[in-house]
Short mmCIF file of C-alpha atoms in Angstrom, two decimals:
data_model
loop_
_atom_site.label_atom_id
_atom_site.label_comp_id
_atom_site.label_asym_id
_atom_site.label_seq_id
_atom_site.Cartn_x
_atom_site.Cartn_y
_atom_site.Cartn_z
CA UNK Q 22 104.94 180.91 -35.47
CA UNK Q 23 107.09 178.36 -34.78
CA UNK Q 24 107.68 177.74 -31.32
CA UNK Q 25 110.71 177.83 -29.32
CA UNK Q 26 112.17 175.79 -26.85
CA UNK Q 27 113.33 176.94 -23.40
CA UNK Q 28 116.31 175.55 -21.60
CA UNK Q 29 114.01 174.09 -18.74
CA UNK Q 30 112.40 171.10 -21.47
CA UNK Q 31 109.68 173.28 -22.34
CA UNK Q 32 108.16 175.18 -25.12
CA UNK Q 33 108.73 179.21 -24.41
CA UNK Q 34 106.60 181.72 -25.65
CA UNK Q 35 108.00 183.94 -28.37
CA UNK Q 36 110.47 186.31 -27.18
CA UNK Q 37 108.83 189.82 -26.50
CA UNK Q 38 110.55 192.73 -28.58
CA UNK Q 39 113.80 193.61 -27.67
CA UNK Q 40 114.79 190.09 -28.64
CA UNK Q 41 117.62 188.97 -30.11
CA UNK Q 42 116.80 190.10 -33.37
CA UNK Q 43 115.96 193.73 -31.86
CA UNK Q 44 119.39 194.77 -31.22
CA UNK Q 45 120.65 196.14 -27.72
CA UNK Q 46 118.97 199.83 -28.47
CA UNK Q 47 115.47 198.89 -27.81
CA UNK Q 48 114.08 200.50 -24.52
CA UNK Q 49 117.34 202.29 -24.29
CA UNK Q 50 118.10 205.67 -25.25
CA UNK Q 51 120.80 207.34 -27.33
CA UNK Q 52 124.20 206.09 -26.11
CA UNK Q 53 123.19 204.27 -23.21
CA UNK Q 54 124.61 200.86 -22.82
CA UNK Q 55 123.00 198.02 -21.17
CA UNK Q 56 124.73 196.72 -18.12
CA UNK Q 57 124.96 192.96 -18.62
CA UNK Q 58 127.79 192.64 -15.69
CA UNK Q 59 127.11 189.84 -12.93
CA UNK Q 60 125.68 190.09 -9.83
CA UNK Q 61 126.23 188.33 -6.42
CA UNK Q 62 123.68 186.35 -4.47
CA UNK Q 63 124.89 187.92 -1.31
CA UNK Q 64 122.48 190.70 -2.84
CA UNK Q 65 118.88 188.58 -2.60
CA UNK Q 66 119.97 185.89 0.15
CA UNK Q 67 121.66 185.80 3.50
CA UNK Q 68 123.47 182.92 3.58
CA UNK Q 69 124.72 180.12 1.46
CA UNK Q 70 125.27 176.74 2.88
CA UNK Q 71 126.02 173.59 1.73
CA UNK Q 72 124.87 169.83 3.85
CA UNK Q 73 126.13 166.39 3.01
CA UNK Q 74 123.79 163.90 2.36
CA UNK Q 75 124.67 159.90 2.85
CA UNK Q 76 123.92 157.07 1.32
CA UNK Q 77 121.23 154.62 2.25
CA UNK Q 78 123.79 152.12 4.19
CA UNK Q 79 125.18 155.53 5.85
CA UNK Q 80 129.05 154.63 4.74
CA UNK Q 81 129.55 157.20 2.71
CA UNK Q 82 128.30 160.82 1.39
CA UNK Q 83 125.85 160.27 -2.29
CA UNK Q 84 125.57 163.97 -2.10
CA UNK Q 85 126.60 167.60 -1.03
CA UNK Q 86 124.09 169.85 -1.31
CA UNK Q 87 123.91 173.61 -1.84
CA UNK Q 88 121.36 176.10 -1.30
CA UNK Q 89 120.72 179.85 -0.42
CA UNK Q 90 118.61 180.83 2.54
CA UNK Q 91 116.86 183.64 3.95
CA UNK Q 92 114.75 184.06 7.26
CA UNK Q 93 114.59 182.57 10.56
CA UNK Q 94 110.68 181.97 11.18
CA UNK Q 95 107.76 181.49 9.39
CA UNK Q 96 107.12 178.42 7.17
CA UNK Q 97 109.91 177.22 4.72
CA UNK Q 98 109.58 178.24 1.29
CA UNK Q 99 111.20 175.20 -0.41
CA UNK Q 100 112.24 176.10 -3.63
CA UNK Q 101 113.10 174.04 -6.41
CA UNK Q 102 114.57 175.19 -10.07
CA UNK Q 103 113.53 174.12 -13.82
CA UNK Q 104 116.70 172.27 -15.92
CA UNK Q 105 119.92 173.48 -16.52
CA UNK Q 106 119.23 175.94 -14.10
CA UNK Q 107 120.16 176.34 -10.17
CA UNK Q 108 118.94 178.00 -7.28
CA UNK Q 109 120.14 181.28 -8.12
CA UNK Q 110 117.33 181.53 -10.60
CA UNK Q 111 114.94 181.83 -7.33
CA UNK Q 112 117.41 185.19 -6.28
CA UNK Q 113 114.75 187.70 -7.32
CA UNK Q 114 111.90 186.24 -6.20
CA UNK Q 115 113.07 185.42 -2.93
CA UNK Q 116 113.67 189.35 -2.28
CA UNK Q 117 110.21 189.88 -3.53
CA UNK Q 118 108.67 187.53 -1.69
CA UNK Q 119 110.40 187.84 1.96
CA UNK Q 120 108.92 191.95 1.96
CA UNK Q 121 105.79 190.13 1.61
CA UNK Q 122 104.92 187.19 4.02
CA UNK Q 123 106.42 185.91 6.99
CA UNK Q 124 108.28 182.92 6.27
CA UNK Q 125 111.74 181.46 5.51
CA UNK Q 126 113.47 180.58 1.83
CA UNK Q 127 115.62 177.85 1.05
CA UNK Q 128 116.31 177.49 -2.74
CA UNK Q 129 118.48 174.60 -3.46
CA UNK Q 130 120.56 173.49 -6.23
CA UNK Q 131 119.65 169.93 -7.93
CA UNK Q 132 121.80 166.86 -8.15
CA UNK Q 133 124.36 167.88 -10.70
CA UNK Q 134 123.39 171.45 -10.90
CA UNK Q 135 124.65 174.89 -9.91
CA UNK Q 136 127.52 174.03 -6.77
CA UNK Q 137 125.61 170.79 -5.75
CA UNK Q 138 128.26 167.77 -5.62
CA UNK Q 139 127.42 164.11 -6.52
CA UNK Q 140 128.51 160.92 -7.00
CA UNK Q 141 126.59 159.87 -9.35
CA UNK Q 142 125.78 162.99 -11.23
CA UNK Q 143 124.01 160.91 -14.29
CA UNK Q 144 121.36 159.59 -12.40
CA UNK Q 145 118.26 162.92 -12.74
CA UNK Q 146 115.40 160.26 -12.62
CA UNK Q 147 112.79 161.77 -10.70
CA UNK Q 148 112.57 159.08 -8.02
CA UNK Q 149 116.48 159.79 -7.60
CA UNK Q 150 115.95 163.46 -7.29
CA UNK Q 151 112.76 163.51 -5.50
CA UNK Q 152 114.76 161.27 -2.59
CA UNK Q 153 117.27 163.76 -2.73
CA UNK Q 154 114.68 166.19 -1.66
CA UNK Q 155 113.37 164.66 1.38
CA UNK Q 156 117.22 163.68 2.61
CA UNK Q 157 117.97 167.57 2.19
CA UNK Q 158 114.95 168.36 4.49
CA UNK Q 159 115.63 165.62 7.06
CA UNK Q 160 119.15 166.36 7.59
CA UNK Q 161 118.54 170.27 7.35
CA UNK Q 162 116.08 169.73 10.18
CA UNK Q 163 115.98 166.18 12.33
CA UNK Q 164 112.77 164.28 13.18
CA UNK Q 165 110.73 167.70 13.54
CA UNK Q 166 110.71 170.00 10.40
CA UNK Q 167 108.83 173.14 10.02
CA UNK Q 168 105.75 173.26 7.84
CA UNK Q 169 107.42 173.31 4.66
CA UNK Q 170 105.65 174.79 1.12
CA UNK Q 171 107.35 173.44 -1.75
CA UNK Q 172 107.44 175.61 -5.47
CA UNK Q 173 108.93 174.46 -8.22
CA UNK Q 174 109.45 175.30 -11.63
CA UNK Q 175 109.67 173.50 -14.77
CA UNK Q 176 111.77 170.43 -14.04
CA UNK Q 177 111.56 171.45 -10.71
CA UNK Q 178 107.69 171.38 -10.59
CA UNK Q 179 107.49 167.99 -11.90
CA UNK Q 180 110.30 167.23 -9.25
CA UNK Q 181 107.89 168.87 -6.31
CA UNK Q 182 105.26 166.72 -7.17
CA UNK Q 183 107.09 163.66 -6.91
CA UNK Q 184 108.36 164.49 -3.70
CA UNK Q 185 104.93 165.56 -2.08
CA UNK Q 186 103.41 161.99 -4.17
CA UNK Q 187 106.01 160.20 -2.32
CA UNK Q 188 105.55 161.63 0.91
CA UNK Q 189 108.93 162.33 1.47
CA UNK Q 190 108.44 165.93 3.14
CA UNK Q 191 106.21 164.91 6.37
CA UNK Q 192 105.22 168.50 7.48
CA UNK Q 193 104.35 169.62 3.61
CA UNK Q 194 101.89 172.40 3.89
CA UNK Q 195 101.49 173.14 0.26
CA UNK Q 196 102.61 172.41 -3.52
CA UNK Q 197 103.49 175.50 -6.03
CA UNK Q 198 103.91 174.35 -9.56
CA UNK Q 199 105.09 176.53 -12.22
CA UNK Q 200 104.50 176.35 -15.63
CA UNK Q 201 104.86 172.60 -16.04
CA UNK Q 202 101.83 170.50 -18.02
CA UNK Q 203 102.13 166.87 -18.79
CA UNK Q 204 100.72 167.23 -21.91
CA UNK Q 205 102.42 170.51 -23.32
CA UNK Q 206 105.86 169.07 -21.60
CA UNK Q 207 105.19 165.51 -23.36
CA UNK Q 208 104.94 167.19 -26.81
CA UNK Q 209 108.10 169.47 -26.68
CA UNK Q 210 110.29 166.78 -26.01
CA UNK Q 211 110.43 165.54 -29.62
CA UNK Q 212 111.88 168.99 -30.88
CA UNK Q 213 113.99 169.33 -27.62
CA UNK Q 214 117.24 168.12 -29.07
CA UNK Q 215 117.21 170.47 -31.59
CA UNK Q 216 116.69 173.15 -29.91
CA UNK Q 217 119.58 172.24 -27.69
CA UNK Q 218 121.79 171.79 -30.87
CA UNK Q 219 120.23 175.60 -31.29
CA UNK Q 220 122.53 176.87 -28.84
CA UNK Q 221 126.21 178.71 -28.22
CA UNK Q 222 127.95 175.82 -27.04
CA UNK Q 223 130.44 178.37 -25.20
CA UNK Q 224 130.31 182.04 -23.87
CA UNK Q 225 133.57 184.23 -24.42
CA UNK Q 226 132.39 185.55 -20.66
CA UNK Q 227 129.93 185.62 -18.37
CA UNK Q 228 128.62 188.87 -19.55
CA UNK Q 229 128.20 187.46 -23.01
CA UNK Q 230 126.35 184.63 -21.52
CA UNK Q 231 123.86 187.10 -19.73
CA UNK Q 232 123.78 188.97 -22.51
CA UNK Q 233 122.25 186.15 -24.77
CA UNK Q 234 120.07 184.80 -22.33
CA UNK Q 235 118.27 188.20 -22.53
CA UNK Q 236 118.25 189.03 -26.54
CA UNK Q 237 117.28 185.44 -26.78
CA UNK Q 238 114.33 185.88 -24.93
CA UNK Q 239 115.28 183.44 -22.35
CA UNK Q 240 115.41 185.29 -19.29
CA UNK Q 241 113.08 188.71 -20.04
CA UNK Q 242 114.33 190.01 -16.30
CA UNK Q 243 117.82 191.96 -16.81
CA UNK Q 244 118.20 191.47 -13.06
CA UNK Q 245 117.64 188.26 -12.83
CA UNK Q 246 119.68 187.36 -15.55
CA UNK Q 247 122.48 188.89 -13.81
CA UNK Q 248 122.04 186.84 -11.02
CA UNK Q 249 121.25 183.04 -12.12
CA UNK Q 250 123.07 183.13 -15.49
CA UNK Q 251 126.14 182.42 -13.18
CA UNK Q 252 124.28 179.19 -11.89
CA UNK Q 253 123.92 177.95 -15.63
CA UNK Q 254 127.65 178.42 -16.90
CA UNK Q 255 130.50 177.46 -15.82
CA UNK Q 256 134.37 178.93 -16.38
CA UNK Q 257 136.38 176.41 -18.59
CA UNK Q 258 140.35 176.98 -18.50
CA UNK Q 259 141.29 173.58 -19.77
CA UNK Q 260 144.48 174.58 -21.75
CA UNK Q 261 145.25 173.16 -24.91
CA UNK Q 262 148.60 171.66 -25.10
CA UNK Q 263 151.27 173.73 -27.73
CA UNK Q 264 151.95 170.75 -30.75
CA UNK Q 265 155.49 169.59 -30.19
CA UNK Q 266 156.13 170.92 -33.76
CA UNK Q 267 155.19 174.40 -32.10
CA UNK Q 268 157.03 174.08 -28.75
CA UNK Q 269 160.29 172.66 -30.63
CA UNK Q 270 160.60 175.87 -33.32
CA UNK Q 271 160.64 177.75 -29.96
CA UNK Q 272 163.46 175.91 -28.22
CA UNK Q 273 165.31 176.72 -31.57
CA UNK Q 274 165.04 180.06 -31.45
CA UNK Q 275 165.77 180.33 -28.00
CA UNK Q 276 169.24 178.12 -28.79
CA UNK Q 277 170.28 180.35 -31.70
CA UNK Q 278 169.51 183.87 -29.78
CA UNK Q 279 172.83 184.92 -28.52
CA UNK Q 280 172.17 188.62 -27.66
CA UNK Q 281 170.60 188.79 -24.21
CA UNK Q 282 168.95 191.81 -24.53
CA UNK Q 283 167.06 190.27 -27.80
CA UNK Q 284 166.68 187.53 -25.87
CA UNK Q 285 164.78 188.87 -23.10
CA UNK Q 286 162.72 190.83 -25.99
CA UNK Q 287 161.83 187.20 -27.45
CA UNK Q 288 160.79 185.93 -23.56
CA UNK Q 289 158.91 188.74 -22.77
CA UNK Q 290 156.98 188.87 -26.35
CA UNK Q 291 156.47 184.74 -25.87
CA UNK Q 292 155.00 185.63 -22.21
CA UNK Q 293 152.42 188.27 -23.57
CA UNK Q 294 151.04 185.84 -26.56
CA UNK Q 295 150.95 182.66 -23.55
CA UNK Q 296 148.39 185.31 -21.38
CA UNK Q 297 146.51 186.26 -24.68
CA UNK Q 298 146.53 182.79 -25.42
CA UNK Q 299 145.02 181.54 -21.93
CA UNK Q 300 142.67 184.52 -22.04
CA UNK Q 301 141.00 183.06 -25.48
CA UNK Q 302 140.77 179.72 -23.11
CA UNK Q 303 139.31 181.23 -20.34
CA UNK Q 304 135.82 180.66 -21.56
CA UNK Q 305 132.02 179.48 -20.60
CA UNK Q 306 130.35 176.56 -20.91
CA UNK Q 307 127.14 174.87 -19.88
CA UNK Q 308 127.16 173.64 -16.32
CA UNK Q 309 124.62 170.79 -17.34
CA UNK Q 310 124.48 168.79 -20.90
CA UNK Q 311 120.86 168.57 -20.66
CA UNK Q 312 121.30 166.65 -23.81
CA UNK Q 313 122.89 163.60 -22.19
CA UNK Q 314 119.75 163.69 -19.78
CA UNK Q 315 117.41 162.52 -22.18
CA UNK Q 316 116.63 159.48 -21.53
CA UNK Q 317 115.24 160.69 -18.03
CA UNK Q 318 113.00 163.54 -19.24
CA UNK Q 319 109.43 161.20 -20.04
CA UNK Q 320 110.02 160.06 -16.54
CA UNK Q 321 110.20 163.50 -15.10
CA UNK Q 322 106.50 164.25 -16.91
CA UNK Q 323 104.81 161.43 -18.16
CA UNK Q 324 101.63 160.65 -15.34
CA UNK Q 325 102.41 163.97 -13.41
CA UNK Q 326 99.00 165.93 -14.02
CA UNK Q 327 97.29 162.80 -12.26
CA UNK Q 328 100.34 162.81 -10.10
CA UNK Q 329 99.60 166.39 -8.97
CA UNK Q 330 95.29 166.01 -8.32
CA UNK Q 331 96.32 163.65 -6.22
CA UNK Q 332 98.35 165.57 -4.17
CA UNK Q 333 96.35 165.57 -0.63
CA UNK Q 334 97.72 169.73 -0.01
CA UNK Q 335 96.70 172.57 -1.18
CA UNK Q 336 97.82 173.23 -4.68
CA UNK Q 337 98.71 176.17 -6.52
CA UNK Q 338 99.71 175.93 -10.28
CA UNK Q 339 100.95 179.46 -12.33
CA UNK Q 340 100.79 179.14 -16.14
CA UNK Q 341 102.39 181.35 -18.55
CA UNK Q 342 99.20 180.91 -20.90
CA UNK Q 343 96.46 179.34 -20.62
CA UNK Q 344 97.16 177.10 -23.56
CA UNK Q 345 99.69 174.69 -21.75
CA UNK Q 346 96.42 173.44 -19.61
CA UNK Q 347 95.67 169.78 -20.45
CA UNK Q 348 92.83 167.98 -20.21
CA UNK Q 349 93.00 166.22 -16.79
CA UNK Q 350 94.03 169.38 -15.16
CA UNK Q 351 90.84 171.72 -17.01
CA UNK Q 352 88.62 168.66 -15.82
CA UNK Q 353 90.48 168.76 -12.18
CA UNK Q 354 90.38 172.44 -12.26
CA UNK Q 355 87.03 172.81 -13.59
CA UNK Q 356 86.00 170.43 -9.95
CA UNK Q 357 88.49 172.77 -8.01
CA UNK Q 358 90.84 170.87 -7.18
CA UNK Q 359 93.80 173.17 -7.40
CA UNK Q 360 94.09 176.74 -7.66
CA UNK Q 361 95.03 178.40 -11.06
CA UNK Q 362 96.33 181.83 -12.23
CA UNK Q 363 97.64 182.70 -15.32
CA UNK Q 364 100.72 185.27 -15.41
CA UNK Q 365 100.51 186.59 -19.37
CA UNK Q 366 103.59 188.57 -20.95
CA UNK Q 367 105.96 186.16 -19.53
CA UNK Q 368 108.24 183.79 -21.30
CA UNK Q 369 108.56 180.30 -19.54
CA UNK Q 370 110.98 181.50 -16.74
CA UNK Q 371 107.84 183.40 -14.84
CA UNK Q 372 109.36 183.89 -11.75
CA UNK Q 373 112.60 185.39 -13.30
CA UNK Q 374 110.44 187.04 -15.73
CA UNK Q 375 107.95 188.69 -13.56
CA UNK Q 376 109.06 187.75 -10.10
CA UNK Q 377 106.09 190.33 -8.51
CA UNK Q 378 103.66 189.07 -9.66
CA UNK Q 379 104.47 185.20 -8.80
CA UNK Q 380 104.88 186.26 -5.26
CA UNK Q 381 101.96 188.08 -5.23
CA UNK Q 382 99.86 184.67 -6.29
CA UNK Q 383 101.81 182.55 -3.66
CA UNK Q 384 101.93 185.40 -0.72
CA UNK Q 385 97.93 185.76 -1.57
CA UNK Q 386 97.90 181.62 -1.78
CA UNK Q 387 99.83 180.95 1.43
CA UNK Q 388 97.66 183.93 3.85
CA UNK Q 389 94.49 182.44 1.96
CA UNK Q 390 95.32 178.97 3.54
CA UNK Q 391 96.32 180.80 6.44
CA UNK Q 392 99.91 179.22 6.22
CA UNK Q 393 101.06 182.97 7.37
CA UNK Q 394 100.42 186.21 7.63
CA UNK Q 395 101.76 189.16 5.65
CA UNK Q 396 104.03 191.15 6.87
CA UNK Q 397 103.76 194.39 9.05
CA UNK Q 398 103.10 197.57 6.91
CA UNK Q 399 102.74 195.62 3.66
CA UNK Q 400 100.02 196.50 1.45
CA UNK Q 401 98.43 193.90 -0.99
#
């Protein structure tokens, strides 16, 4: 079988049943309609914040960052997500995983993703982004951070391994990396652009983007496509002028109606057909055209299994299947030099896809390093 491309720049696994191709009705019963209406991150995280960011002469602001958080104590749970995506993809998860282990979540949107602000948005190289990372963290907390365990998926993994490379997160307790492979990332590049092509370029809602995303095969989570889908699309009103040919046949009717009442007919019939009209505009797009970003994506994962051994932290890396494991990391693996666990039955979006069982692996991870403790009354 031919394999699919996810939206993060790597090759998914085939979509389980109940796939596009499997109609709404499977796993429901007779009648029942699947709920694909939005839901709010106010649900899965406390607070949302956003922190500016200046440049490196410190005259003006390169960046406004946005994240969610959760917690007060504990060690920070930096969270980082795959691309095209934003932190919301992190919402399930992070309610998962806070029952679990003492600690603290922040899950942050990317330069140029979800409700982060930037001024130069085309600029994703990962020295750019893994910079961005380590500004976040110093201006989030001064000259003294917390220990801080940074996870990151996709994109986001390759972008956490940067960071803790560069040393750019001085109290870094531990590196997370999920389902991100030099060598399996290297190869899916060449059919990426197609599969982007592959597409809906637009959504006629929100719903009907979340809706996709799950008969796709994208997102397998219902939930937590209700929740980050919103971090992927955006609403696009940009009204399309009326031609002048159009606008001027209206003035002439308008100039030859002499009957008020018929008039006001004509107005009010013109006003219903101008809301219909805006209504067909009111549509979705992508937040990010990964497309554009292509010239950054060998950057983000060329070198990074070597990149990641060398890490001096503990490391953790979660694999949808066992297949995406190259050779330096079965070598490195083979010498222990990171910790592996494979999640099967997931697509490529694990931690939307089964977020249990990823926090299980990091909760289990984190107390086994003794980076915390679980909490009171929960039973692994």
């Amino acid at each position: 079988m031919e394999k699919q491309l996810h939206l993060n720049l790597l090759p998914s696994r085939p979509p389980m049943a109940g796939g596009f191709q499997s109609s709404s009705k499977m796993k429901m019963g007779p009648g029942r309609k699947r709920d694909f209406s939005p839901l709010s991150w106010s649900q899965y995280f406390e607070t949302m914040e956003d922190v500016e960011v200046e440049n490196e002469n410190g005259k003006d602001i390169s960046l406004t960052a946005a994240f969610y958080c959760s917690g007060a104590h504990g060690p920070v749970l930096l969270l980082l997500h795959g691309g095209g995506h934003s932190a919301l993809s992190w919402a399930v998860f992070t309610a998962v995983i806070f029952n679990r282990i003492n600690c603290r979540v922040v899950a942050m949107d990317l330069r140029a993703h979800g409700d982060t602000k930037v001024k130069n948005p085309d600029d994703l190289s990962a020295d750019t982004m893994a910079k961005d990372i380590g500004k976040v963290v110093e201006v989030l907390y001064g000259e003294n951070p917390p220990p801080i365990m940074v996870i990151g998926h996709s994109m986001g993994g390759a972008i956490a391994v940067h960071t803790a490379a560069a040393n750019h997160i001085p109290s870094l307790l531990g590196l997370c990396v999920i389902d991100v492979v030099e060598g399996t990332a290297m190869d899916a590049l060449n059919s990426m652009q197609n599969f982007l092509r592959s597409r809906p370029k637009t959504f006629k809602s929100l719903e009907n983007a979340i809706e996709w995303s799950v008969k796709s095969g994208q997102i397998r989570n219902m939930e937590s496509a209700r929740v980050s889908m919103g971090g992927q699309v955006k609403k696009c009103e940009e009204s399309t002028s009326r031609s002048p040919a159009v606008s001027n046949s209206i003035a002439g009717i308008i100039e030859e109606e002499e009957d008020e009442e018929v008039e006001e007919e004509s107005n009010k019939k013109r006003m219903k057909e101008d809301d219909q009209e805006v209504k067909k505009e009111s549509i979705f797009t992508w937040r990010v055209e990964l497309s554009k970003t292509e010239k950054y994506w060998e950057g983000w994962f060329r070198g990074l299994s070597a990149l990641f051994l060398t890490c001096p932290v503990p490391k953790l890396l979660l694999l949808a299947g066992v297949d995406r494991l190259d050779k330096d990391l079965t070598i490195g693996q083979m010498q222990g030099k990171f910790q592996m666990q494979v999640l099967p039955q997931c697509g490529h979006a694990v931690h939307e896809d089964a977020p249990d069982k990823v926090a299980d692996a990091l909760a289990t991870f984190m107390v086994r390093h003794k980076f915390t403790d679980f909490k009171e009354g929960y039973l692994c």
